[in-house]
């Protein structure tokens, strides 16, 4: 562990319609401290001075929920690959470095305050069709529907998406294709999801478009910045599902 001092250039915005600006703060921390803990240290000092603390989103701080959605030095969740912001440690940076911290930049994710954005758009896409309908009753036996291991693995890889929005932040068009395709794919490869497959993909894609997300840029930036390494192949699968569904109309 080594002590270090960094300059945090943080986006401050009082409300959704207020004009925002960058403000720079100097913080003393150490290499073993996480990035969010460094923001905590900064906020403690701001409160002691009687200033408004920086608002940012977080919850589990274990790399599971994805709420710690920060744009750090031009990367969603920061320079560490396959990790969320809460798993980013200060040893990734140099002593005296200036670190730029921003909220997600997307029309579909409006800023609430400072570094916190409204990601309810993802919930609305899920509500449009990201589920399997069933009649209530006793739980079905786990082995009653045999599923090939590859299909099960593909479904689990897709289901690993935590809906953090890094894919949208990384895309120059603000596309949600990786998120939506992951949620479509986790059901599309399983027999339980086949019954509602056509309705699901059409409803989720339609809702995605209604909420103002952009078109896919085909650059692969979404998958490159995804903290859970959700594969880009999901987008191709969703496109096939969508075309098949439209052909049945």
mmCIF file of C-alpha atoms in Angstrom:
data_model
loop_
_atom_site.group_PDB
_atom_site.id
_atom_site.type_symbol
_atom_site.label_atom_id
_atom_site.label_comp_id
_atom_site.label_asym_id
_atom_site.label_seq_id
_atom_site.Cartn_x
_atom_site.Cartn_y
_atom_site.Cartn_z
ATOM 1 C CA UNK A 1 0.000 0.000 0.000
ATOM 2 C CA UNK A 2 1.288 3.451 -0.920
ATOM 3 C CA UNK A 3 -0.193 6.866 -0.307
ATOM 4 C CA UNK A 4 -1.095 8.919 -3.354
ATOM 5 C CA UNK A 5 -2.793 12.159 -4.320
ATOM 6 C CA UNK A 6 -5.103 12.472 -7.321
ATOM 7 C CA UNK A 7 -7.123 15.245 -8.892
ATOM 8 C CA UNK A 8 -10.732 14.264 -9.551
ATOM 9 C CA UNK A 9 -12.338 16.256 -12.363
ATOM 10 C CA UNK A 10 -15.992 15.532 -11.590
ATOM 11 C CA UNK A 11 -19.155 16.452 -13.470
ATOM 12 C CA UNK A 12 -21.477 18.465 -11.207
ATOM 13 C CA UNK A 13 -25.107 19.039 -12.184
ATOM 14 C CA UNK A 14 -27.673 20.159 -9.621
ATOM 15 C CA UNK A 15 -30.761 18.802 -11.407
ATOM 16 C CA UNK A 16 -31.859 17.240 -14.716
ATOM 17 C CA UNK A 17 -32.482 20.613 -16.371
ATOM 18 C CA UNK A 18 -29.647 22.528 -14.704
ATOM 19 C CA UNK A 19 -26.480 23.415 -16.593
ATOM 20 C CA UNK A 20 -23.632 21.140 -15.550
ATOM 21 C CA UNK A 21 -19.898 21.738 -15.335
ATOM 22 C CA UNK A 22 -16.680 20.011 -14.334
ATOM 23 C CA UNK A 23 -15.134 20.791 -10.965
ATOM 24 C CA UNK A 24 -11.705 19.571 -9.890
ATOM 25 C CA UNK A 25 -10.955 18.306 -6.385
ATOM 26 C CA UNK A 26 -7.672 17.100 -4.887
ATOM 27 C CA UNK A 27 -7.967 13.911 -2.825
ATOM 28 C CA UNK A 28 -5.436 12.034 -0.703
ATOM 29 C CA UNK A 29 -5.921 8.270 -0.903
ATOM 30 C CA UNK A 30 -3.828 5.117 -1.323
ATOM 31 C CA UNK A 31 -3.260 2.423 -3.932
ATOM 32 C CA UNK A 32 -5.336 -0.237 -2.138
ATOM 33 C CA UNK A 33 -8.415 1.982 -1.861
ATOM 34 C CA UNK A 34 -11.244 1.419 -4.320
ATOM 35 C CA UNK A 35 -12.403 4.216 -6.599
ATOM 36 C CA UNK A 36 -15.771 4.494 -4.859
ATOM 37 C CA UNK A 37 -14.052 4.668 -1.474
ATOM 38 C CA UNK A 38 -11.955 7.537 -2.832
ATOM 39 C CA UNK A 39 -15.196 9.308 -3.775
ATOM 40 C CA UNK A 40 -16.401 8.632 -0.212
ATOM 41 C CA UNK A 41 -13.231 10.278 1.153
ATOM 42 C CA UNK A 42 -13.848 13.274 -1.087
ATOM 43 C CA UNK A 43 -17.486 13.534 0.009
ATOM 44 C CA UNK A 44 -16.505 13.420 3.693
ATOM 45 C CA UNK A 45 -14.159 16.351 3.151
ATOM 46 C CA UNK A 46 -16.829 18.276 1.233
ATOM 47 C CA UNK A 47 -19.370 17.738 4.022
ATOM 48 C CA UNK A 48 -16.834 18.920 6.621
ATOM 49 C CA UNK A 49 -16.414 22.121 4.593
ATOM 50 C CA UNK A 50 -20.172 22.594 4.408
ATOM 51 C CA UNK A 51 -20.270 21.896 0.672
ATOM 52 C CA UNK A 52 -22.672 19.687 -1.294
ATOM 53 C CA UNK A 53 -21.364 16.087 -1.577
ATOM 54 C CA UNK A 54 -21.099 14.445 -4.996
ATOM 55 C CA UNK A 55 -24.103 12.266 -5.840
ATOM 56 C CA UNK A 56 -23.291 8.889 -7.397
ATOM 57 C CA UNK A 57 -25.090 5.571 -7.619
ATOM 58 C CA UNK A 58 -23.904 2.411 -5.840
ATOM 59 C CA UNK A 59 -25.234 -0.552 -3.894
ATOM 60 C CA UNK A 60 -23.487 -3.913 -3.454
ATOM 61 C CA UNK A 61 -19.890 -2.760 -4.105
ATOM 62 C CA UNK A 62 -19.123 -6.355 -5.021
ATOM 63 C CA UNK A 63 -19.326 -6.117 -8.806
ATOM 64 C CA UNK A 64 -22.763 -7.739 -8.923
ATOM 65 C CA UNK A 65 -25.444 -5.063 -9.314
ATOM 66 C CA UNK A 66 -23.800 -2.641 -11.778
ATOM 67 C CA UNK A 67 -25.319 0.450 -10.181
ATOM 68 C CA UNK A 68 -21.878 2.094 -9.867
ATOM 69 C CA UNK A 69 -22.202 3.429 -13.403
ATOM 70 C CA UNK A 70 -19.423 5.977 -13.840
ATOM 71 C CA UNK A 71 -17.531 7.069 -16.931
ATOM 72 C CA UNK A 72 -13.898 7.197 -15.799
ATOM 73 C CA UNK A 73 -11.199 8.595 -18.095
ATOM 74 C CA UNK A 74 -13.274 7.873 -21.163
ATOM 75 C CA UNK A 75 -14.260 4.311 -20.229
ATOM 76 C CA UNK A 76 -17.557 3.048 -18.786
ATOM 77 C CA UNK A 77 -16.667 1.711 -15.306
ATOM 78 C CA UNK A 78 -13.053 2.802 -15.819
ATOM 79 C CA UNK A 79 -9.918 1.317 -17.424
ATOM 80 C CA UNK A 80 -10.210 -2.123 -15.796
ATOM 81 C CA UNK A 81 -11.701 -4.724 -18.166
ATOM 82 C CA UNK A 82 -14.370 -7.152 -16.996
ATOM 83 C CA UNK A 83 -15.075 -5.159 -13.832
ATOM 84 C CA UNK A 84 -17.517 -2.573 -12.524
ATOM 85 C CA UNK A 85 -16.464 0.766 -11.014
ATOM 86 C CA UNK A 86 -16.659 -0.583 -7.466
ATOM 87 C CA UNK A 87 -13.982 -3.156 -8.385
ATOM 88 C CA UNK A 88 -11.670 -0.443 -9.718
ATOM 89 C CA UNK A 89 -8.729 0.317 -7.403
ATOM 90 C CA UNK A 90 -6.534 3.394 -7.247
ATOM 91 C CA UNK A 91 -3.423 1.391 -8.158
ATOM 92 C CA UNK A 92 -4.715 1.670 -11.721
ATOM 93 C CA UNK A 93 -3.816 5.356 -11.620
ATOM 94 C CA UNK A 94 -0.623 7.343 -11.107
ATOM 95 C CA UNK A 95 0.212 9.626 -8.219
ATOM 96 C CA UNK A 96 -0.777 13.182 -9.147
ATOM 97 C CA UNK A 97 -2.933 12.063 -12.086
ATOM 98 C CA UNK A 98 -6.066 13.974 -13.070
ATOM 99 C CA UNK A 99 -9.024 11.565 -13.378
ATOM 100 C CA UNK A 100 -12.132 12.644 -15.277
ATOM 101 C CA UNK A 101 -15.408 11.287 -13.867
ATOM 102 C CA UNK A 102 -18.694 11.631 -15.762
ATOM 103 C CA UNK A 103 -22.193 10.133 -15.733
ATOM 104 C CA UNK A 104 -23.455 7.909 -18.558
ATOM 105 C CA UNK A 105 -24.000 10.058 -21.650
ATOM 106 C CA UNK A 106 -27.216 8.948 -23.344
ATOM 107 C CA UNK A 107 -30.527 10.617 -24.164
ATOM 108 C CA UNK A 108 -32.293 7.530 -22.789
ATOM 109 C CA UNK A 109 -30.406 7.880 -19.462
ATOM 110 C CA UNK A 110 -31.066 11.482 -18.337
ATOM 111 C CA UNK A 111 -28.919 12.859 -15.519
ATOM 112 C CA UNK A 112 -30.721 13.059 -12.173
ATOM 113 C CA UNK A 113 -27.929 14.809 -10.287
ATOM 114 C CA UNK A 114 -24.144 14.912 -10.645
ATOM 115 C CA UNK A 115 -23.048 11.366 -11.563
ATOM 116 C CA UNK A 116 -26.427 9.637 -11.106
ATOM 117 C CA UNK A 117 -28.597 8.887 -14.136
ATOM 118 C CA UNK A 118 -32.109 7.528 -14.571
ATOM 119 C CA UNK A 119 -31.837 3.990 -15.986
ATOM 120 C CA UNK A 120 -35.525 3.131 -15.707
ATOM 121 C CA UNK A 121 -35.566 2.702 -19.494
ATOM 122 C CA UNK A 122 -33.945 -0.727 -19.031
ATOM 123 C CA UNK A 123 -36.696 -1.726 -16.591
ATOM 124 C CA UNK A 124 -39.337 -0.696 -19.127
ATOM 125 C CA UNK A 125 -37.709 -2.868 -21.802
ATOM 126 C CA UNK A 126 -37.692 -5.814 -19.399
ATOM 127 C CA UNK A 127 -41.338 -5.245 -18.538
ATOM 128 C CA UNK A 128 -42.211 -5.299 -22.243
ATOM 129 C CA UNK A 129 -41.251 -8.953 -22.583
ATOM 130 C CA UNK A 130 -38.163 -10.020 -20.657
ATOM 131 C CA UNK A 131 -39.851 -12.841 -18.799
ATOM 132 C CA UNK A 132 -41.543 -16.226 -19.208
ATOM 133 C CA UNK A 133 -45.265 -16.411 -18.384
ATOM 134 C CA UNK A 134 -46.427 -19.350 -16.301
ATOM 135 C CA UNK A 135 -49.351 -20.594 -14.274
ATOM 136 C CA UNK A 136 -48.792 -20.589 -10.539
ATOM 137 C CA UNK A 137 -48.450 -23.960 -8.914
ATOM 138 C CA UNK A 138 -45.855 -26.440 -7.777
ATOM 139 C CA UNK A 139 -42.315 -25.983 -9.027
ATOM 140 C CA UNK A 140 -41.425 -28.193 -11.969
ATOM 141 C CA UNK A 141 -38.751 -30.818 -11.444
ATOM 142 C CA UNK A 142 -35.362 -29.548 -12.576
ATOM 143 C CA UNK A 143 -34.745 -32.519 -14.864
ATOM 144 C CA UNK A 144 -38.200 -32.725 -16.421
ATOM 145 C CA UNK A 145 -37.094 -30.659 -19.441
ATOM 146 C CA UNK A 146 -33.724 -31.929 -20.697
ATOM 147 C CA UNK A 147 -31.561 -29.063 -22.003
ATOM 148 C CA UNK A 148 -28.254 -29.578 -23.854
ATOM 149 C CA UNK A 149 -25.282 -28.256 -21.922
ATOM 150 C CA UNK A 150 -24.296 -25.840 -24.688
ATOM 151 C CA UNK A 151 -27.757 -24.284 -24.658
ATOM 152 C CA UNK A 152 -27.683 -23.993 -20.880
ATOM 153 C CA UNK A 153 -24.211 -22.399 -21.007
ATOM 154 C CA UNK A 154 -25.310 -19.931 -23.689
ATOM 155 C CA UNK A 155 -28.358 -18.978 -21.632
ATOM 156 C CA UNK A 156 -26.222 -18.453 -18.517
ATOM 157 C CA UNK A 157 -23.682 -16.347 -20.455
ATOM 158 C CA UNK A 158 -26.510 -14.117 -21.680
ATOM 159 C CA UNK A 159 -28.170 -13.958 -18.273
ATOM 160 C CA UNK A 160 -24.919 -12.676 -16.768
ATOM 161 C CA UNK A 161 -25.845 -9.198 -18.053
ATOM 162 C CA UNK A 162 -26.446 -6.988 -15.004
ATOM 163 C CA UNK A 163 -28.147 -4.149 -16.889
ATOM 164 C CA UNK A 164 -25.626 -1.518 -15.812
ATOM 165 C CA UNK A 165 -25.825 0.441 -19.072
ATOM 166 C CA UNK A 166 -22.103 0.399 -19.893
ATOM 167 C CA UNK A 167 -22.948 -0.851 -23.393
ATOM 168 C CA UNK A 168 -25.149 2.191 -23.994
ATOM 169 C CA UNK A 169 -22.497 4.545 -22.618
ATOM 170 C CA UNK A 170 -19.813 2.983 -24.827
ATOM 171 C CA UNK A 171 -21.853 3.214 -28.034
ATOM 172 C CA UNK A 172 -21.563 6.455 -30.002
ATOM 173 C CA UNK A 173 -25.247 6.081 -30.933
ATOM 174 C CA UNK A 174 -26.364 5.171 -27.414
ATOM 175 C CA UNK A 175 -27.621 1.778 -28.583
ATOM 176 C CA UNK A 176 -29.079 -0.733 -26.124
ATOM 177 C CA UNK A 177 -28.701 -3.674 -28.519
ATOM 178 C CA UNK A 178 -26.290 -5.666 -26.327
ATOM 179 C CA UNK A 179 -28.528 -5.396 -23.265
ATOM 180 C CA UNK A 180 -31.749 -6.216 -25.132
ATOM 181 C CA UNK A 181 -30.153 -9.046 -27.097
ATOM 182 C CA UNK A 182 -28.786 -10.594 -23.890
ATOM 183 C CA UNK A 183 -32.239 -10.540 -22.312
ATOM 184 C CA UNK A 184 -33.799 -11.994 -25.466
ATOM 185 C CA UNK A 185 -31.079 -14.652 -25.836
ATOM 186 C CA UNK A 186 -31.302 -15.979 -22.301
ATOM 187 C CA UNK A 187 -34.789 -17.233 -23.179
ATOM 188 C CA UNK A 188 -34.376 -17.843 -26.913
ATOM 189 C CA UNK A 189 -32.019 -20.804 -26.457
ATOM 190 C CA UNK A 190 -34.206 -22.541 -23.858
ATOM 191 C CA UNK A 191 -37.375 -24.547 -24.526
ATOM 192 C CA UNK A 192 -39.204 -22.588 -21.800
ATOM 193 C CA UNK A 193 -38.755 -19.426 -23.842
ATOM 194 C CA UNK A 194 -39.866 -20.755 -27.216
ATOM 195 C CA UNK A 195 -43.614 -20.332 -26.669
ATOM 196 C CA UNK A 196 -43.455 -16.552 -26.345
ATOM 197 C CA UNK A 197 -40.332 -16.023 -28.452
ATOM 198 C CA UNK A 198 -41.962 -14.035 -31.287
ATOM 199 C CA UNK A 199 -44.011 -11.808 -29.003
ATOM 200 C CA UNK A 200 -41.046 -11.232 -26.688
ATOM 201 C CA UNK A 201 -38.496 -10.063 -29.229
ATOM 202 C CA UNK A 202 -40.927 -7.795 -31.085
ATOM 203 C CA UNK A 203 -42.177 -6.190 -27.871
ATOM 204 C CA UNK A 204 -38.705 -5.595 -26.430
ATOM 205 C CA UNK A 205 -37.255 -4.180 -29.656
ATOM 206 C CA UNK A 206 -40.291 -1.935 -30.121
ATOM 207 C CA UNK A 207 -39.961 -0.629 -26.545
ATOM 208 C CA UNK A 208 -36.237 -0.059 -27.007
ATOM 209 C CA UNK A 209 -36.928 2.101 -30.077
ATOM 210 C CA UNK A 210 -39.723 4.016 -28.319
ATOM 211 C CA UNK A 211 -37.408 4.939 -25.441
ATOM 212 C CA UNK A 212 -34.943 6.711 -27.717
ATOM 213 C CA UNK A 213 -31.984 4.347 -27.858
ATOM 214 C CA UNK A 214 -29.883 4.629 -31.015
ATOM 215 C CA UNK A 215 -29.110 2.062 -33.702
ATOM 216 C CA UNK A 216 -26.285 -0.456 -33.446
ATOM 217 C CA UNK A 217 -22.984 0.963 -34.738
ATOM 218 C CA UNK A 218 -21.404 -2.462 -35.414
ATOM 219 C CA UNK A 219 -18.144 -1.298 -33.797
ATOM 220 C CA UNK A 220 -18.282 -3.786 -30.906
ATOM 221 C CA UNK A 221 -17.537 -1.098 -28.315
ATOM 222 C CA UNK A 222 -20.441 -2.363 -26.185
ATOM 223 C CA UNK A 223 -18.980 -5.843 -25.726
ATOM 224 C CA UNK A 224 -15.471 -4.466 -25.233
ATOM 225 C CA UNK A 225 -16.610 -2.320 -22.284
ATOM 226 C CA UNK A 226 -19.127 -4.765 -20.785
ATOM 227 C CA UNK A 227 -18.060 -5.584 -17.193
ATOM 228 C CA UNK A 228 -19.549 -9.077 -17.484
ATOM 229 C CA UNK A 229 -18.116 -9.823 -20.944
ATOM 230 C CA UNK A 230 -21.527 -10.464 -22.493
ATOM 231 C CA UNK A 231 -20.739 -11.813 -26.003
ATOM 232 C CA UNK A 232 -21.507 -9.776 -29.114
ATOM 233 C CA UNK A 233 -23.035 -12.891 -30.710
ATOM 234 C CA UNK A 234 -26.227 -12.137 -28.764
ATOM 235 C CA UNK A 235 -26.975 -9.259 -31.132
ATOM 236 C CA UNK A 236 -26.830 -11.590 -34.135
ATOM 237 C CA UNK A 237 -29.145 -14.033 -32.346
ATOM 238 C CA UNK A 238 -31.635 -11.291 -31.523
ATOM 239 C CA UNK A 239 -31.634 -10.094 -35.139
ATOM 240 C CA UNK A 240 -32.428 -13.648 -36.294
ATOM 241 C CA UNK A 241 -35.191 -13.960 -33.703
ATOM 242 C CA UNK A 242 -36.655 -10.626 -34.772
ATOM 243 C CA UNK A 243 -36.610 -11.447 -38.496
ATOM 244 C CA UNK A 244 -38.240 -14.831 -37.858
ATOM 245 C CA UNK A 245 -40.899 -13.187 -35.713
ATOM 246 C CA UNK A 246 -41.688 -10.587 -38.382
ATOM 247 C CA UNK A 247 -41.946 -13.287 -41.064
ATOM 248 C CA UNK A 248 -44.697 -14.931 -39.023
ATOM 249 C CA UNK A 249 -46.833 -11.770 -39.008
#
